[in-house]
Every structure is written in structure tokens, then in C-alpha cells.
Tab-separated table of N, CA and C in Angstrom:
chain	number	residue	atom	x	y	z
A	1	MET	N	-55.150	69.484	-178.629
A	1	MET	CA	-53.966	69.112	-179.350
A	1	MET	C	-53.936	67.581	-179.459
A	2	SER	N	-53.638	67.080	-180.637
A	2	SER	CA	-53.525	65.634	-180.809
A	2	SER	C	-52.156	65.311	-181.414
A	3	PRO	N	-51.155	65.161	-180.553
A	3	PRO	CA	-49.801	64.904	-181.055
A	3	PRO	C	-49.702	63.521	-181.704
A	4	PHE	N	-48.805	63.396	-182.654
A	4	PHE	CA	-48.559	62.080	-183.249
A	4	PHE	C	-47.099	61.716	-183.009
A	5	ARG	N	-46.834	60.434	-183.019
A	5	ARG	CA	-45.481	59.944	-182.794
A	5	ARG	C	-44.785	59.749	-184.135
A	6	PRO	N	-43.544	60.186	-184.225
A	6	PRO	CA	-42.798	59.939	-185.458
A	6	PRO	C	-42.422	58.457	-185.553
A	7	ASP	N	-42.061	58.044	-186.737
A	7	ASP	CA	-41.606	56.670	-186.945
A	7	ASP	C	-40.154	56.508	-186.494
A	8	LEU	N	-39.371	57.563	-186.702
A	8	LEU	CA	-37.927	57.524	-186.451
A	8	LEU	C	-37.484	58.715	-185.622
A	9	VAL	N	-36.271	58.600	-185.094
A	9	VAL	CA	-35.572	59.739	-184.506
A	9	VAL	C	-34.228	59.849	-185.214
A	10	ASP	N	-33.823	61.065	-185.479
A	10	ASP	CA	-32.491	61.364	-186.006
A	10	ASP	C	-31.766	62.159	-184.934
A	11	CYS	N	-30.488	61.890	-184.772
A	11	CYS	CA	-29.697	62.633	-183.797
A	11	CYS	C	-28.370	63.020	-184.434
A	12	TRP	N	-28.203	64.311	-184.650
A	12	TRP	CA	-26.976	64.855	-185.222
A	12	TRP	C	-25.969	65.076	-184.109
A	13	ILE	N	-24.723	64.794	-184.390
A	13	ILE	CA	-23.650	64.879	-183.408
A	13	ILE	C	-22.670	65.950	-183.861
A	14	TYR	N	-22.328	66.839	-182.931
A	14	TYR	CA	-21.302	67.823	-183.267
A	14	TYR	C	-20.466	68.125	-182.035
A	15	ARG	N	-19.318	68.710	-182.288
A	15	ARG	CA	-18.431	69.175	-181.221
A	15	ARG	C	-17.848	70.497	-181.678
A	16	VAL	N	-17.342	71.262	-180.713
A	16	VAL	CA	-16.760	72.559	-181.026
A	16	VAL	C	-15.348	72.579	-180.467
A	17	THR	N	-14.395	72.822	-181.345
A	17	THR	CA	-13.016	73.012	-180.917
A	17	THR	C	-12.692	74.487	-181.078
A	18	LEU	N	-11.681	74.933	-180.355
A	18	LEU	CA	-11.276	76.339	-180.424
A	18	LEU	C	-9.921	76.458	-181.106
A	19	SER	N	-9.798	77.475	-181.953
A	19	SER	CA	-8.518	77.750	-182.596
A	19	SER	C	-7.592	78.427	-181.596
A	20	ALA	N	-6.376	78.681	-182.017
A	20	ALA	CA	-5.406	79.365	-181.163
A	20	ALA	C	-5.912	80.737	-180.734
A	21	ARG	N	-6.801	81.312	-181.517
A	21	ARG	CA	-7.382	82.636	-181.194
A	21	ARG	C	-8.754	82.508	-180.554
A	22	ASP	N	-9.071	81.335	-180.029
A	22	ASP	CA	-10.348	81.070	-179.371
A	22	ASP	C	-11.566	81.261	-180.277
A	23	VAL	N	-11.398	80.997	-181.561
A	23	VAL	CA	-12.511	81.038	-182.502
A	23	VAL	C	-13.123	79.632	-182.532
A	24	PRO	N	-14.437	79.521	-182.302
A	24	PRO	CA	-15.050	78.189	-182.313
A	24	PRO	C	-15.101	77.586	-183.715
A	25	HIS	N	-14.779	76.304	-183.782
A	25	HIS	CA	-14.834	75.549	-185.037
A	25	HIS	C	-15.714	74.318	-184.828
A	26	PRO	N	-16.990	74.403	-185.215
A	26	PRO	CA	-17.856	73.230	-185.058
A	26	PRO	C	-17.532	72.164	-186.102
A	27	GLU	N	-17.617	70.914	-185.663
A	27	GLU	CA	-17.436	69.765	-186.550
A	27	GLU	C	-18.637	68.837	-186.379
A	28	ILE	N	-19.084	68.281	-187.495
A	28	ILE	CA	-20.213	67.352	-187.520
A	28	ILE	C	-19.653	65.939	-187.667
A	29	LEU	N	-20.196	64.997	-186.918
A	29	LEU	CA	-19.817	63.601	-187.093
A	29	LEU	C	-20.770	62.954	-188.085
A	30	LEU	N	-20.215	62.449	-189.178
A	30	LEU	CA	-20.989	61.661	-190.132
A	30	LEU	C	-20.585	60.205	-189.972
A	31	ILE	N	-21.577	59.319	-190.007
A	31	ILE	CA	-21.319	57.890	-189.923
A	31	ILE	C	-21.846	57.232	-191.196
A	32	ARG	N	-21.114	56.202	-191.675
A	32	ARG	CA	-21.450	55.574	-192.961
A	32	ARG	C	-22.173	54.249	-192.734
A	33	ARG	N	-23.306	54.098	-193.420
A	33	ARG	CA	-24.105	52.870	-193.326
A	33	ARG	C	-23.316	51.697	-193.892
A	34	ALA	N	-23.324	50.597	-193.162
A	34	ALA	CA	-22.570	49.408	-193.529
A	34	ALA	C	-23.228	48.651	-194.680
A	35	PRO	N	-22.447	47.838	-195.397
A	35	PRO	CA	-23.018	46.964	-196.431
A	35	PRO	C	-24.057	46.020	-195.817
A	36	GLY	N	-25.008	45.613	-196.637
A	36	GLY	CA	-26.036	44.698	-196.181
A	36	GLY	C	-27.236	45.380	-195.555
A	37	ARG	N	-27.220	46.702	-195.500
A	37	ARG	CA	-28.332	47.476	-194.944
A	37	ARG	C	-28.955	48.304	-196.062
A	38	ILE	N	-30.133	48.833	-195.811
A	38	ILE	CA	-30.733	49.752	-196.765
A	38	ILE	C	-29.794	50.967	-196.897
A	39	LEU	N	-29.596	51.435	-198.094
A	39	LEU	CA	-28.751	52.594	-198.403
A	39	LEU	C	-27.304	52.426	-197.910
A	40	PRO	N	-26.631	51.308	-198.232
A	40	PRO	CA	-25.242	51.134	-197.794
A	40	PRO	C	-24.348	52.224	-198.377
A	41	GLY	N	-23.389	52.667	-197.577
A	41	GLY	CA	-22.451	53.693	-198.019
A	41	GLY	C	-22.913	55.114	-197.789
A	42	LEU	N	-24.168	55.310	-197.355
A	42	LEU	CA	-24.697	56.656	-197.116
A	42	LEU	C	-24.068	57.245	-195.861
A	43	TRP	N	-23.549	58.464	-195.967
A	43	TRP	CA	-23.049	59.197	-194.796
A	43	TRP	C	-24.241	59.899	-194.162
A	44	GLN	N	-24.415	59.713	-192.869
A	44	GLN	CA	-25.623	60.184	-192.209
A	44	GLN	C	-25.362	60.509	-190.743
A	45	CYS	N	-26.445	60.866	-190.058
A	45	CYS	CA	-26.453	61.027	-188.609
A	45	CYS	C	-26.926	59.713	-188.000
A	46	VAL	N	-27.004	59.666	-186.685
A	46	VAL	CA	-27.634	58.546	-185.993
A	46	VAL	C	-29.116	58.579	-186.339
A	47	SER	N	-29.685	57.402	-186.618
A	47	SER	CA	-31.103	57.339	-186.961
A	47	SER	C	-31.646	55.973	-186.566
A	48	GLY	N	-32.868	55.950	-186.056
A	48	GLY	CA	-33.450	54.670	-185.697
A	48	GLY	C	-34.902	54.793	-185.293
A	49	SER	N	-35.506	53.645	-185.088
A	49	SER	CA	-36.920	53.565	-184.728
A	49	SER	C	-37.134	53.734	-183.232
A	50	LEU	N	-38.298	54.230	-182.891
A	50	LEU	CA	-38.704	54.312	-181.486
A	50	LEU	C	-39.192	52.959	-181.007
A	51	GLU	N	-38.960	52.660	-179.749
A	51	GLU	CA	-39.501	51.457	-179.139
A	51	GLU	C	-40.902	51.771	-178.609
A	52	PRO	N	-41.776	50.773	-178.512
A	52	PRO	CA	-43.137	51.030	-178.018
A	52	PRO	C	-43.113	51.716	-176.642
A	53	GLY	N	-43.871	52.801	-176.516
A	53	GLY	CA	-43.983	53.532	-175.261
A	53	GLY	C	-42.781	54.400	-174.913
A	54	GLU	N	-41.757	54.398	-175.737
A	54	GLU	CA	-40.550	55.180	-175.450
A	54	GLU	C	-40.789	56.658	-175.738
A	55	ARG	N	-40.318	57.507	-174.839
A	55	ARG	CA	-40.378	58.948	-175.098
A	55	ARG	C	-39.481	59.268	-176.284
A	56	ILE	N	-39.880	60.215	-177.086
A	56	ILE	CA	-39.183	60.513	-178.336
A	56	ILE	C	-37.740	60.942	-178.079
A	57	ALA	N	-37.527	61.878	-177.169
A	57	ALA	CA	-36.163	62.335	-176.882
A	57	ALA	C	-35.313	61.202	-176.310
A	58	ALA	N	-35.912	60.357	-175.478
A	58	ALA	CA	-35.179	59.211	-174.925
A	58	ALA	C	-34.753	58.265	-176.041
A	59	GLY	N	-35.594	58.106	-177.051
A	59	GLY	CA	-35.246	57.271	-178.189
A	59	GLY	C	-34.032	57.797	-178.937
A	60	ALA	N	-33.950	59.117	-179.068
A	60	ALA	CA	-32.791	59.716	-179.744
A	60	ALA	C	-31.504	59.424	-178.969
A	61	LEU	N	-31.552	59.554	-177.646
A	61	LEU	CA	-30.360	59.295	-176.835
A	61	LEU	C	-30.015	57.807	-176.798
A	62	ARG	N	-31.026	56.940	-176.805
A	62	ARG	CA	-30.767	55.498	-176.859
A	62	ARG	C	-30.088	55.132	-178.171
A	63	GLU	N	-30.624	55.634	-179.282
A	63	GLU	CA	-30.017	55.356	-180.585
A	63	GLU	C	-28.591	55.902	-180.643
A	64	LEU	N	-28.357	57.080	-180.067
A	64	LEU	CA	-27.012	57.652	-180.010
A	64	LEU	C	-26.055	56.679	-179.322
A	65	ALA	N	-26.451	56.156	-178.170
A	65	ALA	CA	-25.599	55.220	-177.424
A	65	ALA	C	-25.406	53.917	-178.202
A	66	GLU	N	-26.474	53.392	-178.785
A	66	GLU	CA	-26.379	52.119	-179.508
A	66	GLU	C	-25.477	52.219	-180.734
A	67	GLU	N	-25.571	53.311	-181.474
A	67	GLU	CA	-24.848	53.411	-182.741
A	67	GLU	C	-23.447	53.989	-182.610
A	68	THR	N	-23.184	54.752	-181.542
A	68	THR	CA	-21.871	55.417	-181.428
A	68	THR	C	-21.175	55.194	-180.094
A	69	GLY	N	-21.890	54.659	-179.111
A	69	GLY	CA	-21.301	54.466	-177.791
A	69	GLY	C	-21.290	55.708	-176.930
A	70	PHE	N	-21.793	56.826	-177.423
A	70	PHE	CA	-21.784	58.063	-176.643
A	70	PHE	C	-22.894	58.038	-175.589
A	71	GLY	N	-22.523	58.381	-174.365
A	71	GLY	CA	-23.476	58.429	-173.272
A	71	GLY	C	-23.429	59.763	-172.561
A	72	PRO	N	-24.113	59.867	-171.424
A	72	PRO	CA	-24.214	61.134	-170.705
A	72	PRO	C	-22.876	61.805	-170.398
A	73	SER	N	-21.838	61.038	-170.113
A	73	SER	CA	-20.548	61.655	-169.775
A	73	SER	C	-19.884	62.313	-170.983
A	74	ASP	N	-20.313	61.968	-172.189
A	74	ASP	CA	-19.770	62.570	-173.412
A	74	ASP	C	-20.543	63.810	-173.844
A	75	ILE	N	-21.790	63.942	-173.386
A	75	ILE	CA	-22.715	64.958	-173.878
A	75	ILE	C	-22.579	66.252	-173.075
A	76	GLU	N	-22.302	67.345	-173.787
A	76	GLU	CA	-22.291	68.668	-173.157
A	76	GLU	C	-23.657	69.325	-173.220
A	77	ALA	N	-24.424	69.033	-174.268
A	77	ALA	CA	-25.769	69.615	-174.407
A	77	ALA	C	-26.581	68.766	-175.377
A	78	PHE	N	-27.902	68.775	-175.157
A	78	PHE	CA	-28.862	68.006	-175.960
A	78	PHE	C	-29.914	68.976	-176.461
A	79	TYR	N	-30.240	68.898	-177.762
A	79	TYR	CA	-31.118	69.889	-178.376
A	79	TYR	C	-32.224	69.244	-179.208
A	80	ASP	N	-33.386	69.874	-179.193
A	80	ASP	CA	-34.468	69.605	-180.127
A	80	ASP	C	-34.266	70.598	-181.272
A	81	LEU	N	-34.060	70.116	-182.487
A	81	LEU	CA	-33.798	71.031	-183.604
A	81	LEU	C	-35.050	71.683	-184.165
A	82	ASP	N	-36.230	71.432	-183.530
A	82	ASP	CA	-37.474	72.013	-184.023
A	82	ASP	C	-37.663	71.660	-185.494
A	83	LEU	N	-37.455	70.371	-185.772
A	83	LEU	CA	-37.496	69.896	-187.143
A	83	LEU	C	-38.072	68.483	-187.155
A	84	VAL	N	-39.059	68.259	-188.006
A	84	VAL	CA	-39.604	66.928	-188.244
A	84	VAL	C	-39.561	66.707	-189.748
A	85	ASN	N	-38.843	65.659	-190.165
A	85	ASN	CA	-38.721	65.353	-191.587
A	85	ASN	C	-39.765	64.327	-191.997
A	86	GLN	N	-40.223	64.472	-193.218
A	86	GLN	CA	-41.127	63.492	-193.811
A	86	GLN	C	-40.547	63.094	-195.162
A	87	PHE	N	-40.606	61.791	-195.454
A	87	PHE	CA	-40.106	61.339	-196.743
A	87	PHE	C	-40.823	60.056	-197.151
A	88	HIS	N	-40.877	59.840	-198.456
A	88	HIS	CA	-41.463	58.611	-198.984
A	88	HIS	C	-40.405	57.515	-198.889
A	89	GLU	N	-40.787	56.374	-198.329
A	89	GLU	CA	-39.870	55.231	-198.238
A	89	GLU	C	-40.483	54.073	-199.013
A	90	PRO	N	-39.907	53.732	-200.172
A	90	PRO	CA	-40.457	52.659	-201.001
A	90	PRO	C	-40.552	51.306	-200.291
A	91	SER	N	-39.612	51.009	-199.380
A	91	SER	CA	-39.631	49.687	-198.734
A	91	SER	C	-40.867	49.462	-197.868
A	92	VAL	N	-41.492	50.554	-197.403
A	92	VAL	CA	-42.731	50.424	-196.624
A	92	VAL	C	-43.928	50.986	-197.385
A	93	ASP	N	-43.673	51.481	-198.598
A	93	ASP	CA	-44.705	52.065	-199.446
A	93	ASP	C	-45.527	53.091	-198.678
A	94	GLY	N	-44.811	54.017	-198.036
A	94	GLY	CA	-45.512	55.036	-197.272
A	94	GLY	C	-44.628	56.214	-196.943
A	95	ILE	N	-45.224	57.154	-196.242
A	95	ILE	CA	-44.511	58.336	-195.769
A	95	ILE	C	-44.013	58.049	-194.366
A	96	VAL	N	-42.741	58.313	-194.141
A	96	VAL	CA	-42.097	58.086	-192.848
A	96	VAL	C	-41.745	59.444	-192.262
A	97	THR	N	-41.877	59.580	-190.947
A	97	THR	CA	-41.514	60.831	-190.278
A	97	THR	C	-40.368	60.583	-189.303
A	98	ALA	N	-39.556	61.616	-189.122
A	98	ALA	CA	-38.441	61.541	-188.181
A	98	ALA	C	-38.353	62.848	-187.399
A	99	ALA	N	-38.336	62.748	-186.070
A	99	ALA	CA	-38.081	63.905	-185.209
A	99	ALA	C	-36.562	64.064	-185.119
A	100	VAL	N	-36.080	65.303	-185.189
A	100	VAL	CA	-34.649	65.542	-185.329
A	100	VAL	C	-34.083	66.259	-184.099
A	101	PHE	N	-33.006	65.687	-183.574
A	101	PHE	CA	-32.317	66.197	-182.389
A	101	PHE	C	-30.843	66.399	-182.710
A	102	ALA	N	-30.122	67.017	-181.773
A	102	ALA	CA	-28.669	67.161	-181.901
A	102	ALA	C	-28.054	67.076	-180.513
A	103	VAL	N	-26.820	66.612	-180.473
A	103	VAL	CA	-26.043	66.627	-179.240
A	103	VAL	C	-24.716	67.304	-179.515
A	104	ARG	N	-24.276	68.097	-178.545
A	104	ARG	CA	-22.916	68.652	-178.580
A	104	ARG	C	-22.094	67.806	-177.619
A	105	LEU	N	-21.004	67.259	-178.133
A	105	LEU	CA	-20.146	66.395	-177.338
A	105	LEU	C	-18.892	67.121	-176.883
A	106	ARG	N	-18.226	66.507	-175.918
A	106	ARG	CA	-16.894	66.985	-175.516
A	106	ARG	C	-16.004	67.027	-176.759
A	107	ALA	N	-15.075	67.941	-176.798
A	107	ALA	CA	-14.213	68.121	-177.973
A	107	ALA	C	-13.342	66.894	-178.248
A	108	ASP	N	-13.067	66.080	-177.240
A	108	ASP	CA	-12.198	64.912	-177.438
A	108	ASP	C	-12.975	63.609	-177.629
A	109	ALA	N	-14.273	63.664	-177.717
A	109	ALA	CA	-15.102	62.458	-177.829
A	109	ALA	C	-14.893	61.779	-179.178
A	110	GLU	N	-14.781	60.450	-179.149
A	110	GLU	CA	-14.642	59.654	-180.372
A	110	GLU	C	-15.634	58.495	-180.313
A	111	PRO	N	-16.259	58.163	-181.447
A	111	PRO	CA	-17.290	57.127	-181.451
A	111	PRO	C	-16.739	55.704	-181.408
A	112	THR	N	-17.557	54.821	-180.887
A	112	THR	CA	-17.373	53.371	-181.002
A	112	THR	C	-18.588	52.889	-181.779
A	113	LEU	N	-18.388	52.561	-183.052
A	113	LEU	CA	-19.516	52.273	-183.933
A	113	LEU	C	-20.106	50.887	-183.717
A	114	SER	N	-21.414	50.807	-183.895
A	114	SER	CA	-22.110	49.516	-183.896
A	114	SER	C	-21.901	48.869	-185.269
A	115	GLN	N	-22.419	47.668	-185.431
A	115	GLN	CA	-22.314	46.962	-186.707
A	115	GLN	C	-23.136	47.623	-187.807
A	116	GLU	N	-23.996	48.570	-187.441
A	116	GLU	CA	-24.819	49.251	-188.443
A	116	GLU	C	-24.004	50.190	-189.325
A	117	HIS	N	-22.826	50.586	-188.848
A	117	HIS	CA	-22.009	51.557	-189.573
A	117	HIS	C	-20.572	51.050	-189.677
A	118	ASP	N	-19.917	51.407	-190.785
A	118	ASP	CA	-18.545	50.944	-190.977
A	118	ASP	C	-17.535	52.073	-191.138
A	119	GLY	N	-17.966	53.302	-190.890
A	119	GLY	CA	-17.046	54.427	-190.976
A	119	GLY	C	-17.604	55.619	-190.231
A	120	ALA	N	-16.682	56.467	-189.766
A	120	ALA	CA	-17.068	57.705	-189.078
A	120	ALA	C	-16.005	58.750	-189.358
A	121	ARG	N	-16.453	59.990	-189.497
A	121	ARG	CA	-15.481	61.078	-189.659
A	121	ARG	C	-16.085	62.394	-189.197
A	122	TRP	N	-15.228	63.168	-188.549
A	122	TRP	CA	-15.586	64.517	-188.126
A	122	TRP	C	-15.257	65.450	-189.281
A	123	LEU	N	-16.218	66.285	-189.657
A	123	LEU	CA	-16.009	67.235	-190.746
A	123	LEU	C	-16.407	68.639	-190.316
A	124	PRO	N	-15.686	69.648	-190.812
A	124	PRO	CA	-16.167	71.015	-190.604
A	124	PRO	C	-17.587	71.137	-191.165
A	125	VAL	N	-18.357	72.040	-190.610
A	125	VAL	CA	-19.767	72.180	-190.983
A	125	VAL	C	-19.965	72.289	-192.492
A	126	ASP	N	-19.202	73.133	-193.156
A	126	ASP	CA	-19.404	73.309	-194.597
A	126	ASP	C	-19.103	72.030	-195.370
A	127	ASP	N	-18.096	71.275	-194.948
A	127	ASP	CA	-17.764	70.018	-195.622
A	127	ASP	C	-18.852	68.971	-195.385
A	128	ALA	N	-19.372	68.904	-194.164
A	128	ALA	CA	-20.460	67.966	-193.864
A	128	ALA	C	-21.695	68.327	-194.684
A	129	HIS	N	-21.980	69.607	-194.783
A	129	HIS	CA	-23.122	70.087	-195.557
A	129	HIS	C	-22.998	69.655	-197.017
A	130	ALA	N	-21.786	69.734	-197.573
A	130	ALA	CA	-21.564	69.347	-198.961
A	130	ALA	C	-21.601	67.832	-199.141
A	131	GLU	N	-21.256	67.068	-198.117
A	131	GLU	CA	-21.159	65.607	-198.205
A	131	GLU	C	-22.501	64.892	-198.175
A	132	VAL	N	-23.457	65.401	-197.382
A	132	VAL	CA	-24.715	64.673	-197.206
A	132	VAL	C	-25.597	64.786	-198.447
A	133	ILE	N	-26.395	63.763	-198.667
A	133	ILE	CA	-27.223	63.670	-199.871
A	133	ILE	C	-28.587	64.324	-199.713
A	134	TRP	N	-29.281	64.006	-198.616
A	134	TRP	CA	-30.673	64.428	-198.480
A	134	TRP	C	-30.774	65.904	-198.096
A	135	PRO	N	-31.710	66.642	-198.733
A	135	PRO	CA	-31.911	68.047	-198.360
A	135	PRO	C	-32.238	68.226	-196.869
A	136	SER	N	-32.979	67.287	-196.287
A	136	SER	CA	-33.305	67.416	-194.861
A	136	SER	C	-32.061	67.313	-193.994
A	137	TYR	N	-31.066	66.554	-194.422
A	137	TYR	CA	-29.802	66.476	-193.684
A	137	TYR	C	-29.097	67.831	-193.730
A	138	ARG	N	-29.106	68.456	-194.904
A	138	ARG	CA	-28.464	69.776	-195.012
A	138	ARG	C	-29.182	70.795	-194.124
A	139	THR	N	-30.519	70.699	-194.066
A	139	THR	CA	-31.270	71.610	-193.194
A	139	THR	C	-30.868	71.429	-191.736
A	140	ALA	N	-30.722	70.199	-191.273
A	140	ALA	CA	-30.312	69.951	-189.886
A	140	ALA	C	-28.922	70.541	-189.619
A	141	ILE	N	-28.003	70.357	-190.556
A	141	ILE	CA	-26.653	70.916	-190.392
A	141	ILE	C	-26.718	72.438	-190.362
A	142	GLU	N	-27.549	73.033	-191.177
A	142	GLU	CA	-27.721	74.494	-191.159
A	142	GLU	C	-28.238	74.957	-189.796
A	143	ARG	N	-29.150	74.215	-189.200
A	143	ARG	CA	-29.669	74.604	-187.886
A	143	ARG	C	-28.580	74.521	-186.822
A	144	ILE	N	-27.730	73.524	-186.907
A	144	ILE	CA	-26.601	73.460	-185.970
A	144	ILE	C	-25.715	74.679	-186.171
A	145	ARG	N	-25.356	74.961	-187.408
A	145	ARG	CA	-24.487	76.105	-187.732
A	145	ARG	C	-25.114	77.436	-187.322
A	146	ASP	N	-26.394	77.623	-187.642
A	146	ASP	CA	-27.036	78.922	-187.459
A	146	ASP	C	-27.616	79.131	-186.068
A	147	ASP	N	-28.007	78.060	-185.383
A	147	ASP	CA	-28.720	78.212	-184.113
A	147	ASP	C	-27.989	77.637	-182.904
A	148	LEU	N	-27.274	76.541	-183.069
A	148	LEU	CA	-26.705	75.897	-181.891
A	148	LEU	C	-25.301	76.360	-181.548
A	149	VAL	N	-24.544	76.839	-182.503
A	149	VAL	CA	-23.184	77.309	-182.208
A	149	VAL	C	-23.224	78.644	-181.468
A	150	ASP	N	-24.310	79.371	-181.603
A	150	ASP	CA	-24.494	80.653	-180.918
A	150	ASP	C	-25.159	80.402	-179.554
A	151	PRO	N	-24.438	80.623	-178.443
A	151	PRO	CA	-25.010	80.333	-177.117
A	151	PRO	C	-26.319	81.068	-176.828
A	152	GLU	N	-26.478	82.273	-177.336
A	152	GLU	CA	-27.715	83.026	-177.117
A	152	GLU	C	-28.916	82.317	-177.747
A	153	ARG	N	-28.724	81.779	-178.935
A	153	ARG	CA	-29.805	81.094	-179.646
A	153	ARG	C	-29.983	79.664	-179.162
A	154	SER	N	-28.870	78.979	-178.902
A	154	SER	CA	-28.944	77.553	-178.582
A	154	SER	C	-29.744	77.276	-177.314
A	155	ALA	N	-29.730	78.207	-176.383
A	155	ALA	CA	-30.461	78.002	-175.129
A	155	ALA	C	-31.945	77.743	-175.375
A	156	TRP	N	-32.500	78.284	-176.440
A	156	TRP	CA	-33.914	78.097	-176.738
A	156	TRP	C	-34.227	76.680	-177.217
A	157	PHE	N	-33.244	75.964	-177.706
A	157	PHE	CA	-33.421	74.624	-178.248
A	157	PHE	C	-33.023	73.527	-177.265
A	158	GLU	N	-32.393	73.901	-176.141
A	158	GLU	CA	-31.783	72.909	-175.259
A	158	GLU	C	-32.812	72.135	-174.427
A	159	LEU	N	-32.540	70.843	-174.312
A	159	LEU	CA	-33.334	69.932	-173.499
A	159	LEU	C	-32.463	69.356	-172.387
A	160	THR	N	-33.095	68.876	-171.337
A	160	THR	CA	-32.374	68.085	-170.346
A	160	THR	C	-32.187	66.686	-170.936
A	161	LEU	N	-31.358	65.873	-170.323
A	161	LEU	CA	-31.178	64.500	-170.802
A	161	LEU	C	-32.417	63.646	-170.549
A	162	GLU	N	-33.382	64.180	-169.813
A	162	GLU	CA	-34.672	63.510	-169.630
A	162	GLU	C	-35.668	63.938	-170.707
A	163	GLY	N	-35.268	64.851	-171.591
A	163	GLY	CA	-36.110	65.271	-172.705
A	163	GLY	C	-37.043	66.418	-172.409
A	164	GLU	N	-36.848	67.096	-171.294
A	164	GLU	CA	-37.678	68.259	-170.939
A	164	GLU	C	-36.978	69.536	-171.407
A	165	ARG	N	-37.766	70.594	-171.622
A	165	ARG	CA	-37.148	71.897	-171.945
A	165	ARG	C	-36.241	72.305	-170.800
A	166	LYS	N	-35.045	72.718	-171.130
A	166	LYS	CA	-34.115	73.141	-170.104
A	166	LYS	C	-34.502	74.551	-169.661
A	167	PRO	N	-34.582	74.784	-168.345
A	167	PRO	CA	-34.931	76.140	-167.879
A	167	PRO	C	-33.894	77.154	-168.358
A	168	ARG	N	-34.369	78.308	-168.741
A	168	ARG	CA	-33.475	79.385	-169.197
A	168	ARG	C	-33.115	80.286	-168.059
């Protein structure tokens, strides 16, 4: 096996609230890219580059903390979405890859944004799905909806905060 390292990590953030009838309602956090950056105004997940020698999952959690302020005390679960995106990026004249993760946060968690973003909003899954532009973003939201909200399925995707497969 000859693994390769992605250029980027994406980390989707969601939380689950319960209705009066204990029906789970997942919400996705979208953050808006600030002016002066590539793709200003784009609603997205946390995304960033890996540091040299950094483990991929650790990079996702570092970017999560840097861009939103969320740390271990906010995280209820950490997941590998079994998804790697590839896209053409004109600014580097090449194909860029991103390994995709997700975190489930406490229901009361609220972000503290870095200067990279100027807006944040929690949206129901269907609204977040309709809001995002890139097809790969919609695929990640579908995986949260279809695989992570169901405890039976989500266990297969769960990682420890050290990035190892969580024992079942």
C-alpha cells in the first residue's frame, strides 16, 4: 500500500437537538469566507492545509479549533466521512485533494470565528444542503444525514480524538 497525503482537510460541524417528542434534529454549521480571501462570501465547512508531518485527523481538529474555537470539551464525537474530494484549483493550476471529517458538538456549542470567516449559522440539514455550492459539500452533508445521525451506522465512522478507529 502506498498512501498519499491530501493537500487539505475539511471538517464538517453538526449538532443534534431534540424536539419536545425526543425526535433528533441535526443542524449543520456553515461558516462564510471573509472578504480578501479566495472565494469570499462562500458558505462552507472548516477547511485548511496540513502542516508538515501532521497526522491528517489531527490537522482536521487543529483547523476546527483555529477557525471556530471548538476544542475537545465541545466535541461529542469525531468521524472520518470516508470521503476524499478532488477538484481543479486554478490558483495552483492543479488538482487539489481534501480528506473529509465531521464532528458532532454539544447542542449548546457556539463558534468563535477566526479572521478567515465573517459569518456563521446553524441550519437544518436540508437547508444547509440547499445553501452550499459545491457538489462535494452536498455529498458530505448527505453522509452526515444518512450515516452519522443513526447511532448504529455512525459507530463505523467514529474516530478517537487521536485519529484512531474507535473500538466498537
